[in-house]
mmCIF file of C-alpha atoms in Angstrom:
data_model
loop_
_atom_site.group_PDB
_atom_site.id
_atom_site.type_symbol
_atom_site.label_atom_id
_atom_site.label_comp_id
_atom_site.label_asym_id
_atom_site.label_seq_id
_atom_site.Cartn_x
_atom_site.Cartn_y
_atom_site.Cartn_z
ATOM 1 C CA MET A 1 6.796 -24.427 11.469
ATOM 2 C CA SER A 2 8.625 -23.108 9.411
ATOM 3 C CA PRO A 3 11.091 -21.160 10.000
ATOM 4 C CA VAL A 4 10.454 -18.062 8.127
ATOM 5 C CA TYR A 5 8.236 -17.024 10.725
ATOM 6 C CA GLU A 6 10.881 -17.433 13.533
ATOM 7 C CA LEU A 7 11.988 -14.203 14.625
ATOM 8 C CA TYR A 8 14.215 -15.599 16.875
ATOM 9 C CA GLN A 9 17.796 -17.044 14.207
ATOM 10 C CA PRO A 10 19.522 -19.604 16.766
ATOM 11 C CA GLY A 11 23.707 -18.413 16.221
ATOM 12 C CA ARG A 12 27.054 -18.225 18.029
ATOM 13 C CA SER A 13 28.242 -15.210 17.213
ATOM 14 C CA TRP A 14 29.488 -12.329 19.272
ATOM 15 C CA LEU A 15 25.955 -10.026 18.684
ATOM 16 C CA HIS A 16 24.275 -13.584 19.634
ATOM 17 C CA ASP A 17 25.912 -14.162 22.823
ATOM 18 C CA ALA A 18 26.067 -10.376 23.828
ATOM 19 C CA ASP A 19 23.933 -9.508 27.046
ATOM 20 C CA PRO A 20 20.062 -8.885 26.461
ATOM 21 C CA ARG A 21 20.398 -5.694 28.068
ATOM 22 C CA LEU A 22 23.507 -4.315 25.573
ATOM 23 C CA LYS A 23 20.588 -4.783 22.758
ATOM 24 C CA LEU A 24 17.795 -3.494 24.148
ATOM 25 C CA ALA A 25 20.151 -0.027 24.584
ATOM 26 C CA PHE A 26 21.444 0.383 21.113
ATOM 27 C CA VAL A 27 17.840 0.016 19.610
ATOM 28 C CA LEU A 28 17.153 2.837 22.689
ATOM 29 C CA CYS A 29 20.681 5.010 21.512
ATOM 30 C CA SER A 30 19.495 3.951 17.517
ATOM 31 C CA SER A 31 16.459 5.266 17.803
ATOM 32 C CA LEU A 32 16.390 8.174 19.441
ATOM 33 C CA CYS A 33 19.874 9.780 17.448
ATOM 34 C CA LEU A 34 17.560 8.579 14.214
ATOM 35 C CA LEU A 35 14.640 10.375 15.658
ATOM 36 C CA LEU A 36 17.105 13.706 15.976
ATOM 37 C CA THR A 37 18.499 12.325 12.015
ATOM 38 C CA VAL A 38 16.989 14.339 8.766
ATOM 39 C CA ASN A 39 19.568 14.540 6.726
ATOM 40 C CA LEU A 40 20.042 11.372 4.116
ATOM 41 C CA TRP A 41 23.858 10.479 3.595
ATOM 42 C CA LEU A 42 23.776 9.808 7.879
ATOM 43 C CA ILE A 43 20.818 7.594 7.580
ATOM 44 C CA LEU A 44 21.916 5.662 4.874
ATOM 45 C CA GLY A 45 25.302 4.912 6.720
ATOM 46 C CA MET A 46 23.132 3.445 9.431
ATOM 47 C CA LEU A 47 20.980 1.679 7.015
ATOM 48 C CA LEU A 48 24.688 -0.088 6.277
ATOM 49 C CA LEU A 49 25.780 -0.184 9.259
ATOM 50 C CA LEU A 50 23.295 -1.972 10.508
ATOM 51 C CA HIS A 51 22.364 -4.839 7.636
ATOM 52 C CA LEU A 52 26.834 -5.570 8.547
ATOM 53 C CA ILE A 53 26.269 -5.835 11.967
ATOM 54 C CA LEU A 54 23.210 -7.919 10.826
ATOM 55 C CA LEU A 55 24.921 -10.545 8.154
ATOM 56 C CA VAL A 56 27.728 -10.577 10.193
ATOM 57 C CA SER A 57 26.131 -12.381 13.178
ATOM 58 C CA GLY A 58 24.285 -14.849 10.830
ATOM 59 C CA VAL A 59 21.726 -13.436 10.265
ATOM 60 C CA GLY A 60 20.691 -14.226 7.041
ATOM 61 C CA ALA A 61 20.343 -12.203 3.810
ATOM 62 C CA ALA A 62 16.240 -13.703 3.197
ATOM 63 C CA ARG A 63 15.437 -12.180 6.962
ATOM 64 C CA VAL A 64 16.641 -9.401 6.325
ATOM 65 C CA ALA A 65 15.003 -8.629 2.549
ATOM 66 C CA SER A 66 11.806 -9.868 4.512
ATOM 67 C CA VAL A 67 12.101 -6.526 7.025
ATOM 68 C CA TRP A 68 12.703 -5.043 3.558
ATOM 69 C CA ARG A 69 9.517 -6.002 2.173
ATOM 70 C CA VAL A 70 7.901 -5.370 5.316
ATOM 71 C CA THR A 71 8.580 -1.786 5.779
ATOM 72 C CA LEU A 72 9.485 -1.087 1.728
ATOM 73 C CA PRO A 73 5.327 -0.185 0.780
ATOM 74 C CA THR A 74 4.982 2.424 4.225
ATOM 75 C CA VAL A 75 9.059 3.792 3.106
ATOM 76 C CA LEU A 76 7.552 4.641 -0.665
ATOM 77 C CA LEU A 77 4.604 6.363 0.621
ATOM 78 C CA VAL A 78 5.969 7.907 3.007
ATOM 79 C CA SER A 79 8.876 9.656 1.048
ATOM 80 C CA VAL A 80 5.955 10.636 -1.319
ATOM 81 C CA LEU A 81 3.514 12.316 0.616
ATOM 82 C CA TRP A 82 6.318 14.038 2.489
ATOM 83 C CA THR A 83 8.553 15.177 -0.763
ATOM 84 C CA VAL A 84 4.690 16.206 -1.690
ATOM 85 C CA PHE A 85 3.557 18.112 0.893
ATOM 86 C CA ASN A 86 6.700 20.312 1.722
ATOM 87 C CA GLU A 87 8.217 23.190 0.120
ATOM 88 C CA PRO A 88 11.767 23.143 -1.296
ATOM 89 C CA VAL A 89 14.377 25.057 0.330
ATOM 90 C CA GLY A 90 16.469 26.612 -2.505
ATOM 91 C CA PRO A 91 15.868 25.879 -6.167
ATOM 92 C CA ALA A 92 13.033 23.904 -7.262
ATOM 93 C CA TRP A 93 13.311 21.691 -10.470
ATOM 94 C CA PHE A 94 9.884 21.451 -10.817
ATOM 95 C CA GLU A 95 6.950 23.281 -10.505
ATOM 96 C CA TRP A 96 3.524 22.196 -11.495
ATOM 97 C CA GLY A 97 1.009 24.127 -10.254
ATOM 98 C CA ALA A 98 1.290 24.213 -6.256
ATOM 99 C CA LEU A 99 3.922 21.302 -6.169
ATOM 100 C CA ARG A 100 7.685 22.278 -6.062
ATOM 101 C CA LEU A 101 10.717 19.646 -6.604
ATOM 102 C CA GLY A 102 13.344 20.584 -5.599
ATOM 103 C CA PRO A 103 16.638 18.626 -3.744
ATOM 104 C CA ALA A 104 16.493 19.254 -1.050
ATOM 105 C CA ASN A 105 12.135 17.614 -0.603
ATOM 106 C CA LEU A 106 13.510 15.326 -2.590
ATOM 107 C CA ALA A 107 16.904 14.639 -0.370
ATOM 108 C CA GLN A 108 14.622 15.160 2.980
ATOM 109 C CA GLY A 109 11.732 12.755 1.635
ATOM 110 C CA ALA A 110 14.008 10.347 0.975
ATOM 111 C CA ALA A 111 15.554 9.902 4.840
ATOM 112 C CA ILE A 112 12.104 10.492 6.571
ATOM 113 C CA GLY A 113 10.925 7.228 4.605
ATOM 114 C CA LEU A 114 13.547 5.500 4.872
ATOM 115 C CA ARG A 115 14.550 5.993 8.912
ATOM 116 C CA ILE A 116 11.683 4.473 9.583
ATOM 117 C CA ALA A 117 13.596 1.339 7.336
ATOM 118 C CA ALA A 118 16.288 2.002 9.851
ATOM 119 C CA LEU A 119 14.421 2.310 13.288
ATOM 120 C CA ALA A 120 13.219 -1.310 11.834
ATOM 121 C CA PHE A 121 16.823 -2.473 11.658
ATOM 122 C CA THR A 122 16.490 -1.377 14.862
ATOM 123 C CA VAL A 123 14.552 -3.203 16.824
ATOM 124 C CA PHE A 124 15.355 -6.726 14.420
ATOM 125 C CA VAL A 125 18.759 -6.293 15.430
ATOM 126 C CA TRP A 126 17.157 -7.368 19.424
ATOM 127 C CA LEU A 127 14.444 -9.128 17.916
ATOM 128 C CA TYR A 128 16.924 -12.126 15.700
ATOM 129 C CA THR A 129 19.881 -12.181 17.861
ATOM 130 C CA THR A 130 17.874 -13.001 21.735
ATOM 131 C CA ASP A 131 15.827 -15.582 22.232
ATOM 132 C CA SER A 132 12.979 -15.554 23.916
ATOM 133 C CA GLU A 133 13.850 -15.924 27.541
ATOM 134 C CA ARG A 134 17.191 -14.382 27.682
ATOM 135 C CA LEU A 135 14.719 -11.570 25.718
ATOM 136 C CA VAL A 136 11.981 -11.830 28.790
ATOM 137 C CA LEU A 137 15.271 -12.551 32.150
ATOM 138 C CA GLY A 138 16.703 -9.094 30.510
ATOM 139 C CA LEU A 139 12.881 -7.386 30.714
ATOM 140 C CA VAL A 140 13.269 -8.399 34.779
ATOM 141 C CA ALA A 141 16.437 -6.917 34.892
ATOM 142 C CA LEU A 142 15.875 -3.964 34.054
ATOM 143 C CA GLY A 143 12.848 -3.837 37.249
ATOM 144 C CA LEU A 144 10.475 -5.365 34.329
ATOM 145 C CA PRO A 145 7.722 -7.464 36.482
ATOM 146 C CA PHE A 146 7.776 -11.336 35.110
ATOM 147 C CA THR A 147 4.543 -11.581 34.579
ATOM 148 C CA TRP A 148 4.968 -7.927 31.807
ATOM 149 C CA GLY A 149 8.212 -9.748 30.305
ATOM 150 C CA PHE A 150 6.404 -13.441 30.285
ATOM 151 C CA THR A 151 3.853 -11.188 28.443
ATOM 152 C CA ALA A 152 5.667 -9.650 25.775
ATOM 153 C CA GLY A 153 8.200 -12.688 25.618
ATOM 154 C CA MET A 154 4.929 -14.449 24.728
ATOM 155 C CA ALA A 155 3.950 -11.715 22.395
ATOM 156 C CA LEU A 156 6.953 -12.103 20.188
ATOM 157 C CA ARG A 157 6.914 -15.755 20.133
ATOM 158 C CA TYR A 158 3.342 -16.227 18.760
ATOM 159 C CA LEU A 159 3.203 -12.839 16.952
ATOM 160 C CA PRO A 160 4.877 -15.374 14.024
ATOM 161 C CA THR A 161 2.844 -18.682 14.483
ATOM 162 C CA MET A 162 -0.296 -16.487 14.484
ATOM 163 C CA ALA A 163 0.969 -14.939 10.647
ATOM 164 C CA GLY A 164 1.951 -18.802 9.753
ATOM 165 C CA VAL A 165 -1.781 -20.330 11.085
ATOM 166 C CA PHE A 166 -3.260 -16.912 8.870
ATOM 167 C CA ARG A 167 -1.014 -17.844 5.631
ATOM 168 C CA ALA A 168 -2.111 -21.360 6.613
ATOM 169 C CA ILE A 169 -6.285 -20.947 6.126
ATOM 170 C CA SER A 170 -5.545 -18.861 3.679
ATOM 171 C CA GLU A 171 -3.712 -21.478 1.836
ATOM 172 C CA ALA A 172 -6.437 -23.768 2.562
ATOM 173 C CA GLN A 173 -9.747 -21.415 2.286
ATOM 174 C CA GLN A 174 -7.954 -20.476 -1.647
ATOM 175 C CA ALA A 175 -8.172 -24.511 -2.770
ATOM 176 C CA ARG A 176 -11.967 -24.461 -1.688
ATOM 177 C CA GLY A 177 -12.534 -21.644 -4.310
ATOM 178 C CA LEU A 178 -12.154 -18.607 -2.524
ATOM 179 C CA ASP A 179 -11.114 -16.163 -4.530
ATOM 180 C CA LEU A 180 -9.304 -13.048 -2.441
ATOM 181 C CA HIS A 181 -8.400 -11.067 -5.515
ATOM 182 C CA ALA A 182 -11.724 -10.911 -7.255
ATOM 183 C CA GLY A 183 -13.562 -7.918 -7.218
ATOM 184 C CA GLY A 184 -13.217 -4.219 -5.469
ATOM 185 C CA PHE A 185 -12.118 -3.609 -2.267
ATOM 186 C CA LEU A 186 -14.989 -4.123 -0.544
ATOM 187 C CA LYS A 187 -15.840 -7.523 -2.266
ATOM 188 C CA ARG A 188 -11.470 -8.539 -1.351
ATOM 189 C CA MET A 189 -12.490 -7.438 1.703
ATOM 190 C CA ARG A 190 -16.017 -9.773 2.366
ATOM 191 C CA ALA A 191 -13.979 -12.718 1.206
ATOM 192 C CA TYR A 192 -11.497 -12.488 4.158
ATOM 193 C CA ILE A 193 -14.589 -12.658 6.325
ATOM 194 C CA PRO A 194 -14.407 -16.830 7.136
ATOM 195 C CA ILE A 195 -10.644 -16.729 7.161
ATOM 196 C CA THR A 196 -10.800 -14.167 9.979
ATOM 197 C CA VAL A 197 -13.617 -16.775 12.323
ATOM 198 C CA ALA A 198 -10.714 -19.260 11.160
ATOM 199 C CA MET A 199 -8.606 -16.751 13.100
ATOM 200 C CA VAL A 200 -10.503 -15.666 15.644
ATOM 201 C CA ILE A 201 -12.233 -19.763 16.481
ATOM 202 C CA THR A 202 -7.816 -20.518 16.612
ATOM 203 C CA ALA A 203 -5.908 -17.657 18.946
ATOM 204 C CA LEU A 204 -9.581 -18.517 21.133
ATOM 205 C CA ARG A 205 -8.451 -22.262 21.002
ATOM 206 C CA THR A 206 -4.553 -21.541 21.015
ATOM 207 C CA SER A 207 -4.797 -18.648 24.116
ATOM 208 C CA GLN A 208 -6.824 -21.284 26.190
ATOM 209 C CA SER A 209 -4.445 -24.360 25.936
ATOM 210 C CA VAL A 210 -1.772 -21.340 27.178
ATOM 211 C CA SER A 211 -3.137 -20.382 29.672
ATOM 212 C CA TYR A 212 -4.126 -24.393 30.575
ATOM 213 C CA GLY A 213 0.484 -24.171 29.987
ATOM 214 C CA LEU A 214 1.115 -22.161 32.944
ATOM 215 C CA GLU A 215 -1.637 -22.931 35.708
ATOM 216 C CA SER A 216 -0.428 -26.391 35.410
ATOM 217 C CA ARG A 217 3.052 -25.390 36.042
ATOM 218 C CA ALA A 218 1.472 -22.314 38.584
ATOM 219 C CA LEU A 219 2.212 -19.063 37.497
ATOM 220 C CA GLY A 220 2.347 -17.082 39.475
ATOM 221 C CA ALA A 221 1.878 -18.798 42.957
ATOM 222 C CA MET A 222 4.692 -17.975 43.844
ATOM 223 C CA PRO A 223 5.333 -14.121 45.844
ATOM 224 C CA HIS A 224 9.490 -14.080 44.949
ATOM 225 C CA ARG A 225 10.316 -16.027 41.716
ATOM 226 C CA THR A 226 13.115 -17.558 41.258
ATOM 227 C CA PHE A 227 15.500 -18.451 37.912
ATOM 228 C CA LEU A 228 17.574 -21.590 37.330
ATOM 229 C CA ARG A 229 20.050 -19.167 34.826
ATOM 230 C CA ARG A 230 20.709 -15.378 35.489
ATOM 231 C CA LEU A 231 21.778 -12.404 33.913
ATOM 232 C CA ARG A 232 25.313 -11.378 34.096
ATOM 233 C CA LEU A 233 26.913 -8.234 32.522
ATOM 234 C CA ARG A 234 30.933 -9.234 31.754
ATOM 235 C CA PRO A 235 33.511 -6.779 30.658
ATOM 236 C CA SER A 236 32.726 -7.009 27.362
ATOM 237 C CA ASP A 237 28.986 -5.516 27.926
ATOM 238 C CA ILE A 238 29.979 -3.395 30.512
ATOM 239 C CA GLY A 239 32.356 -1.863 27.696
ATOM 240 C CA GLY A 240 29.635 -1.995 25.246
ATOM 241 C CA LEU A 241 27.434 -0.127 27.311
ATOM 242 C CA ILE A 242 30.151 2.677 27.652
ATOM 243 C CA ALA A 243 31.141 3.169 24.516
ATOM 244 C CA LEU A 244 27.723 2.999 23.432
ATOM 245 C CA GLY A 245 26.565 6.103 25.510
ATOM 246 C CA ILE A 246 29.842 8.115 24.795
ATOM 247 C CA LEU A 247 28.546 7.353 21.367
ATOM 248 C CA ALA A 248 25.002 8.200 21.593
ATOM 249 C CA ALA A 249 26.418 11.493 23.910
ATOM 250 C CA GLY A 250 28.720 12.399 21.396
ATOM 251 C CA TYR A 251 26.226 12.141 18.490
ATOM 252 C CA LEU A 252 23.855 14.336 20.970
ATOM 253 C CA TYR A 253 26.362 16.909 21.743
ATOM 254 C CA ALA A 254 27.086 17.229 17.384
ATOM 255 C CA ARG A 255 23.510 17.481 16.682
ATOM 256 C CA LEU A 256 21.643 19.910 19.368
ATOM 257 C CA ARG A 257 24.989 21.620 19.277
ATOM 258 C CA LEU A 258 26.439 21.738 16.005
ATOM 259 C CA GLY A 259 23.751 20.894 13.933
ATOM 260 C CA LEU A 260 24.846 17.681 12.366
ATOM 261 C CA GLY A 261 22.545 16.158 10.530
ATOM 262 C CA SER A 262 19.534 18.586 10.899
ATOM 263 C CA LEU A 263 20.037 19.109 6.706
ATOM 264 C CA PRO A 264 18.860 16.942 3.999
ATOM 265 C CA LEU A 265 22.120 16.566 2.188
ATOM 266 C CA ALA A 266 24.730 19.200 3.870
ATOM 267 C CA LEU A 267 25.605 16.738 7.230
ATOM 268 C CA PHE A 268 26.757 20.648 9.295
ATOM 269 C CA PRO A 269 25.180 24.189 8.330
#
């Protein structure tokens, strides 16, 4: 399968070697802070930091660009809708009927849209640098039942696989004369019916093969599962967790008590 569809990108960076529980804690803390932030400059700063983390960790620019290709339509749509349907605070630059555009609601619309991209990048920092085995071990170490963690790992593993299968089937059908771009919306949707049928059949065959493989390995036969490799927090991981907790707590205090990031353009009210 093409490496384009693989989420995990192998490497030997500090982020690849970090404990998956540390990276999951980073995702949760960053997501919480981002959800409480509406300031454009803070969200742009977080996006810049996430890009630097990915690039320094050896994640290629093509992977970063692929995240933007997926999230950019949603970012633009949310930004436009938020700007149009929210009243601007302060003077308006443009007025036309009920539409009033000013610097505050333009900045807030851009911040809300870019926040979606920032949330996506925080998750991909975890997925791009954690292989499926360590991801499952990390979830199990946090108390999740092994079967649940294994299901989550399998889902992350086979979503890119099915995306590659969809592209292969689509290209094969188009090579046989299927036109996916002709006509209106309903006609284009009907053109995808042969691809959908083939995808369903492929998914059923894949699930059957996976179930046979798991049964042959006696998944769930033992009440207490043993592991060849176990995760252990290193001193650097413990230090990272402490630093992450301090930073997150400090930002939450500044946000909730001092109002940091509560305005679209100004850092403090």
